[in-house]
Amino acid sequence: IHYAFVGKNGAGKSTIIKLLTGLYDDYEGTILVNNKNLKDYSHAEIKSMFGIIYQDYAKYELTLKDSVRIGNIHSILHDVIDDEYIQKLSDVGLIELFEKLPKGGDTLLGKTEEDGQDISGGEWQRVAIARALANSPEVLLFDEPTSALDPEMVKEVLDVIKELSEEGLTMLIVTHEM
């Protein structure tokens, strides 16, 4: 199941995501999620309910493995088996990247460290999607998921989104373009 909010810049689309995810809690009225007032959920419950990929997603210069696993801190603290991490990479089409990196998932991403490996914008975007999936959310929220990508990368990211929606994940996509 997937939904889209389409509208002009400044129309409040991203604000809706921030309201849903509890980033804004000073509002009037009631927001119901699963027939329960959003203000009655704990921050931990809200965090586990939603996976979010913002238009200005973070590029954590960690290893590929930790850049994904940081989406579910329990997987790092409890050293969850690598099969779950590999599945997240597979879900977003990053197995090829994993295989071509010099140290696989233990390769440091980014350019700040001497042994860091920079990756393309589309690959960074897919790492962000995998990170959002790491917590097995009920709903995946995309805020302008392709706004900073070239047309080729847009197609790759949209293919990932399409595959995820076909797997039955509920998604909300916020965009200013169809």
PDB file of C-alpha atoms in Angstrom:
ATOM      1  CA  ILE A   1       0.000   0.000   0.000  1.00  0.00           C
ATOM      2  CA  HIS A   2       1.403   3.370  -0.865  1.00  0.00           C
ATOM      3  CA  TYR A   3       0.200   6.925  -0.685  1.00  0.00           C
ATOM      4  CA  ALA A   4       1.607  10.187  -1.959  1.00  0.00           C
ATOM      5  CA  PHE A   5       1.302  13.800  -0.875  1.00  0.00           C
ATOM      6  CA  VAL A   6       1.979  15.937  -3.908  1.00  0.00           C
ATOM      7  CA  GLY A   7       2.076  19.703  -3.695  1.00  0.00           C
ATOM      8  CA  LYS A   8       4.016  22.902  -4.139  1.00  0.00           C
ATOM      9  CA  ASN A   9       7.115  23.747  -2.142  1.00  0.00           C
ATOM     10  CA  GLY A  10       6.086  25.205   1.204  1.00  0.00           C
ATOM     11  CA  ALA A  11       2.627  23.582   1.192  1.00  0.00           C
ATOM     12  CA  GLY A  12       3.310  21.661   4.422  1.00  0.00           C
ATOM     13  CA  LYS A  13       4.015  18.181   3.063  1.00  0.00           C
ATOM     14  CA  SER A  14       7.180  17.680   5.107  1.00  0.00           C
ATOM     15  CA  THR A  15       5.451  19.158   8.144  1.00  0.00           C
ATOM     16  CA  ILE A  16       2.932  16.308   8.004  1.00  0.00           C
ATOM     17  CA  ILE A  17       5.787  13.792   8.194  1.00  0.00           C
ATOM     18  CA  LYS A  18       7.328  15.661  11.099  1.00  0.00           C
ATOM     19  CA  LEU A  19       3.972  15.638  12.892  1.00  0.00           C
ATOM     20  CA  LEU A  20       3.474  11.907  12.259  1.00  0.00           C
ATOM     21  CA  THR A  21       6.918  11.039  13.552  1.00  0.00           C
ATOM     22  CA  GLY A  22       6.615  13.109  16.712  1.00  0.00           C
ATOM     23  CA  LEU A  23       9.223  15.709  15.775  1.00  0.00           C
ATOM     24  CA  TYR A  24       6.553  18.370  16.186  1.00  0.00           C
ATOM     25  CA  ASP A  25       4.323  17.848  19.186  1.00  0.00           C
ATOM     26  CA  ASP A  26       3.039  21.356  19.842  1.00  0.00           C
ATOM     27  CA  TYR A  27      -0.087  21.270  17.694  1.00  0.00           C
ATOM     28  CA  GLU A  28      -3.798  21.626  18.116  1.00  0.00           C
ATOM     29  CA  GLY A  29      -6.219  18.865  17.279  1.00  0.00           C
ATOM     30  CA  THR A  30      -5.777  15.122  17.234  1.00  0.00           C
ATOM     31  CA  ILE A  31      -3.688  12.858  15.044  1.00  0.00           C
ATOM     32  CA  LEU A  32      -4.854   9.263  15.174  1.00  0.00           C
ATOM     33  CA  VAL A  33      -2.587   6.355  14.310  1.00  0.00           C
ATOM     34  CA  ASN A  34      -4.256   2.945  14.493  1.00  0.00           C
ATOM     35  CA  ASN A  35      -7.209   4.673  16.178  1.00  0.00           C
ATOM     36  CA  LYS A  36      -4.973   5.910  19.003  1.00  0.00           C
ATOM     37  CA  ASN A  37      -3.984   9.505  19.664  1.00  0.00           C
ATOM     38  CA  LEU A  38      -0.397  10.038  18.524  1.00  0.00           C
ATOM     39  CA  LYS A  39       0.349  11.908  21.771  1.00  0.00           C
ATOM     40  CA  ASP A  40      -0.451   8.688  23.679  1.00  0.00           C
ATOM     41  CA  TYR A  41       2.432   6.837  22.002  1.00  0.00           C
ATOM     42  CA  SER A  42       5.921   6.915  23.527  1.00  0.00           C
ATOM     43  CA  HIS A  43       8.797   8.237  21.412  1.00  0.00           C
ATOM     44  CA  ALA A  44      10.146   4.677  21.214  1.00  0.00           C
ATOM     45  CA  GLU A  45       6.814   3.396  19.874  1.00  0.00           C
ATOM     46  CA  ILE A  46       6.688   6.131  17.242  1.00  0.00           C
ATOM     47  CA  LYS A  47      10.308   5.481  16.264  1.00  0.00           C
ATOM     48  CA  SER A  48       9.610   1.789  15.793  1.00  0.00           C
ATOM     49  CA  MET A  49       6.452   2.479  13.796  1.00  0.00           C
ATOM     50  CA  PHE A  50       8.029   4.670  11.118  1.00  0.00           C
ATOM     51  CA  GLY A  51      11.122   4.436   8.948  1.00  0.00           C
ATOM     52  CA  ILE A  52      11.995   7.850   7.510  1.00  0.00           C
ATOM     53  CA  ILE A  53      14.120   8.893   4.572  1.00  0.00           C
ATOM     54  CA  TYR A  54      14.367  12.676   4.476  1.00  0.00           C
ATOM     55  CA  GLN A  55      15.409  14.594   1.370  1.00  0.00           C
ATOM     56  CA  ASP A  56      18.568  15.583   3.214  1.00  0.00           C
ATOM     57  CA  TYR A  57      19.306  12.095   4.545  1.00  0.00           C
ATOM     58  CA  ALA A  58      22.470  11.577   6.568  1.00  0.00           C
ATOM     59  CA  LYS A  59      25.650  10.221   5.031  1.00  0.00           C
ATOM     60  CA  TYR A  60      27.254   8.582   8.035  1.00  0.00           C
ATOM     61  CA  GLU A  61      30.920   8.041   7.343  1.00  0.00           C
ATOM     62  CA  LEU A  62      30.974   4.679   9.059  1.00  0.00           C
ATOM     63  CA  THR A  63      31.388   1.255   7.541  1.00  0.00           C
ATOM     64  CA  LEU A  64      28.637   0.219   5.150  1.00  0.00           C
ATOM     65  CA  LYS A  65      27.491  -2.293   7.745  1.00  0.00           C
ATOM     66  CA  ASP A  66      27.234   0.263  10.549  1.00  0.00           C
ATOM     67  CA  SER A  67      25.684   2.890   8.257  1.00  0.00           C
ATOM     68  CA  VAL A  68      22.756   0.510   7.813  1.00  0.00           C
ATOM     69  CA  ARG A  69      22.682  -1.033  11.292  1.00  0.00           C
ATOM     70  CA  ILE A  70      22.570   2.368  13.009  1.00  0.00           C
ATOM     71  CA  GLY A  71      18.894   2.435  11.958  1.00  0.00           C
ATOM     72  CA  ASN A  72      18.296  -0.158  14.671  1.00  0.00           C
ATOM     73  CA  ILE A  73      20.663   0.533  17.523  1.00  0.00           C
ATOM     74  CA  HIS A  74      19.702  -2.790  19.141  1.00  0.00           C
ATOM     75  CA  SER A  75      21.289  -4.628  16.208  1.00  0.00           C
ATOM     76  CA  ILE A  76      24.606  -2.983  17.056  1.00  0.00           C
ATOM     77  CA  LEU A  77      24.313  -3.298  20.826  1.00  0.00           C
ATOM     78  CA  HIS A  78      23.282  -6.943  20.641  1.00  0.00           C
ATOM     79  CA  ASP A  79      25.397  -7.761  17.576  1.00  0.00           C
ATOM     80  CA  VAL A  80      22.458  -9.079  15.566  1.00  0.00           C
ATOM     81  CA  ILE A  81      23.561 -11.624  13.010  1.00  0.00           C
ATOM     82  CA  ASP A  82      24.715 -10.401   9.636  1.00  0.00           C
ATOM     83  CA  ASP A  83      21.926 -12.201   7.745  1.00  0.00           C
ATOM     84  CA  GLU A  84      19.472  -9.460   8.708  1.00  0.00           C
ATOM     85  CA  TYR A  85      21.875  -6.772   7.541  1.00  0.00           C
ATOM     86  CA  ILE A  86      22.542  -8.585   4.245  1.00  0.00           C
ATOM     87  CA  GLN A  87      18.784  -8.891   3.707  1.00  0.00           C
ATOM     88  CA  LYS A  88      18.379  -5.108   4.091  1.00  0.00           C
ATOM     89  CA  LEU A  89      21.124  -4.564   1.492  1.00  0.00           C
ATOM     90  CA  SER A  90      19.384  -7.008  -0.815  1.00  0.00           C
ATOM     91  CA  ASP A  91      16.010  -5.314  -0.295  1.00  0.00           C
ATOM     92  CA  VAL A  92      17.388  -2.025  -1.637  1.00  0.00           C
ATOM     93  CA  GLY A  93      19.676  -3.347  -4.375  1.00  0.00           C
ATOM     94  CA  LEU A  94      23.009  -2.819  -2.610  1.00  0.00           C
ATOM     95  CA  ILE A  95      24.431  -6.339  -2.851  1.00  0.00           C
ATOM     96  CA  GLU A  96      26.466  -5.343  -5.913  1.00  0.00           C
ATOM     97  CA  LEU A  97      27.983  -2.422  -3.983  1.00  0.00           C
ATOM     98  CA  PHE A  98      28.689  -4.726  -1.032  1.00  0.00           C
ATOM     99  CA  GLU A  99      30.502  -7.151  -3.323  1.00  0.00           C
ATOM    100  CA  LYS A 100      32.597  -4.509  -5.102  1.00  0.00           C
ATOM    101  CA  LEU A 101      33.774  -2.652  -1.981  1.00  0.00           C
ATOM    102  CA  PRO A 102      37.313  -3.647  -0.951  1.00  0.00           C
ATOM    103  CA  LYS A 103      36.279  -4.883   2.515  1.00  0.00           C
ATOM    104  CA  GLY A 104      32.609  -5.577   1.768  1.00  0.00           C
ATOM    105  CA  GLY A 105      30.414  -4.327   4.598  1.00  0.00           C
ATOM    106  CA  ASP A 106      33.461  -3.419   6.650  1.00  0.00           C
ATOM    107  CA  THR A 107      34.533  -0.785   4.105  1.00  0.00           C
ATOM    108  CA  LEU A 108      34.522   2.725   5.513  1.00  0.00           C
ATOM    109  CA  LEU A 109      32.215   5.000   3.496  1.00  0.00           C
ATOM    110  CA  GLY A 110      32.937   8.642   2.697  1.00  0.00           C
ATOM    111  CA  LYS A 111      35.882  10.839   1.845  1.00  0.00           C
ATOM    112  CA  THR A 112      37.113  12.179   5.162  1.00  0.00           C
ATOM    113  CA  GLU A 113      39.265   9.188   6.063  1.00  0.00           C
ATOM    114  CA  GLU A 114      42.212   8.107   3.949  1.00  0.00           C
ATOM    115  CA  ASP A 115      40.853   4.591   3.449  1.00  0.00           C
ATOM    116  CA  GLY A 116      37.245   5.774   2.945  1.00  0.00           C
ATOM    117  CA  GLN A 117      35.339   4.799  -0.186  1.00  0.00           C
ATOM    118  CA  ASP A 118      32.977   7.379  -1.653  1.00  0.00           C
ATOM    119  CA  ILE A 119      29.825   6.072  -3.297  1.00  0.00           C
ATOM    120  CA  SER A 120      27.311   7.620  -5.694  1.00  0.00           C
ATOM    121  CA  GLY A 121      24.317   9.704  -4.646  1.00  0.00           C
ATOM    122  CA  GLY A 122      21.945   6.880  -5.524  1.00  0.00           C
ATOM    123  CA  GLU A 123      23.988   4.424  -3.461  1.00  0.00           C
ATOM    124  CA  TRP A 124      23.961   6.811  -0.475  1.00  0.00           C
ATOM    125  CA  GLN A 125      20.182   7.129  -0.911  1.00  0.00           C
ATOM    126  CA  ARG A 126      19.782   3.343  -0.905  1.00  0.00           C
ATOM    127  CA  VAL A 127      21.967   3.099   2.228  1.00  0.00           C
ATOM    128  CA  ALA A 128      19.560   5.580   3.857  1.00  0.00           C
ATOM    129  CA  ILE A 129      16.587   3.436   2.779  1.00  0.00           C
ATOM    130  CA  ALA A 130      18.258   0.285   4.137  1.00  0.00           C
ATOM    131  CA  ARG A 131      18.913   2.154   7.406  1.00  0.00           C
ATOM    132  CA  ALA A 132      15.219   3.087   7.625  1.00  0.00           C
ATOM    133  CA  LEU A 133      14.286  -0.551   7.015  1.00  0.00           C
ATOM    134  CA  ALA A 134      16.687  -1.804   9.702  1.00  0.00           C
ATOM    135  CA  ASN A 135      14.068  -1.271  12.404  1.00  0.00           C
ATOM    136  CA  SER A 136      11.370  -3.190  10.442  1.00  0.00           C
ATOM    137  CA  PRO A 137       8.918  -0.263  10.477  1.00  0.00           C
ATOM    138  CA  GLU A 138       5.202  -0.570   9.836  1.00  0.00           C
ATOM    139  CA  VAL A 139       5.307   2.505   7.570  1.00  0.00           C
ATOM    140  CA  LEU A 140       8.133   3.853   5.431  1.00  0.00           C
ATOM    141  CA  LEU A 141       8.072   7.627   4.904  1.00  0.00           C
ATOM    142  CA  PHE A 142       9.908   9.266   1.994  1.00  0.00           C
ATOM    143  CA  ASP A 143      10.313  13.048   2.035  1.00  0.00           C
ATOM    144  CA  GLU A 144      11.257  14.164  -1.496  1.00  0.00           C
ATOM    145  CA  PRO A 145      13.254  10.953  -2.057  1.00  0.00           C
ATOM    146  CA  THR A 146      14.664  11.931  -5.445  1.00  0.00           C
ATOM    147  CA  SER A 147      15.059  15.699  -5.173  1.00  0.00           C
ATOM    148  CA  ALA A 148      18.877  15.728  -5.253  1.00  0.00           C
ATOM    149  CA  LEU A 149      19.442  12.918  -7.755  1.00  0.00           C
ATOM    150  CA  ASP A 150      20.153  12.885 -11.467  1.00  0.00           C
ATOM    151  CA  PRO A 151      17.594  11.171 -13.771  1.00  0.00           C
ATOM    152  CA  GLU A 152      19.468   7.837 -13.833  1.00  0.00           C
ATOM    153  CA  MET A 153      19.677   7.694 -10.050  1.00  0.00           C
ATOM    154  CA  VAL A 154      16.014   8.757  -9.791  1.00  0.00           C
ATOM    155  CA  LYS A 155      15.037   5.661 -11.777  1.00  0.00           C
ATOM    156  CA  GLU A 156      17.152   3.398  -9.552  1.00  0.00           C
ATOM    157  CA  VAL A 157      15.661   4.785  -6.342  1.00  0.00           C
ATOM    158  CA  LEU A 158      12.111   4.652  -7.715  1.00  0.00           C
ATOM    159  CA  ASP A 159      12.703   1.013  -8.712  1.00  0.00           C
ATOM    160  CA  VAL A 160      13.680   0.262  -5.092  1.00  0.00           C
ATOM    161  CA  ILE A 161      10.570   2.054  -3.816  1.00  0.00           C
ATOM    162  CA  LYS A 162       8.402   0.124  -6.276  1.00  0.00           C
ATOM    163  CA  GLU A 163       9.887  -3.221  -5.194  1.00  0.00           C
ATOM    164  CA  LEU A 164       9.347  -2.389  -1.529  1.00  0.00           C
ATOM    165  CA  SER A 165       5.719  -1.466  -2.174  1.00  0.00           C
ATOM    166  CA  GLU A 166       5.190  -4.763  -4.017  1.00  0.00           C
ATOM    167  CA  GLU A 167       6.439  -6.576  -0.895  1.00  0.00           C
ATOM    168  CA  GLY A 168       3.495  -5.111   1.033  1.00  0.00           C
ATOM    169  CA  LEU A 169       5.264  -2.378   2.991  1.00  0.00           C
ATOM    170  CA  THR A 170       3.040   0.637   3.630  1.00  0.00           C
ATOM    171  CA  MET A 171       4.625   3.820   2.302  1.00  0.00           C
ATOM    172  CA  LEU A 172       3.944   7.516   2.251  1.00  0.00           C
ATOM    173  CA  ILE A 173       5.827   9.512  -0.349  1.00  0.00           C
ATOM    174  CA  VAL A 174       5.995  13.293  -0.137  1.00  0.00           C
ATOM    175  CA  THR A 175       6.960  15.024  -3.364  1.00  0.00           C
ATOM    176  CA  HIS A 176       6.414  18.168  -5.390  1.00  0.00           C
ATOM    177  CA  GLU A 177       6.518  16.317  -8.709  1.00  0.00           C
ATOM    178  CA  MET A 178       4.530  13.426 -10.109  1.00  0.00           C
TER     179      MET A 178
END
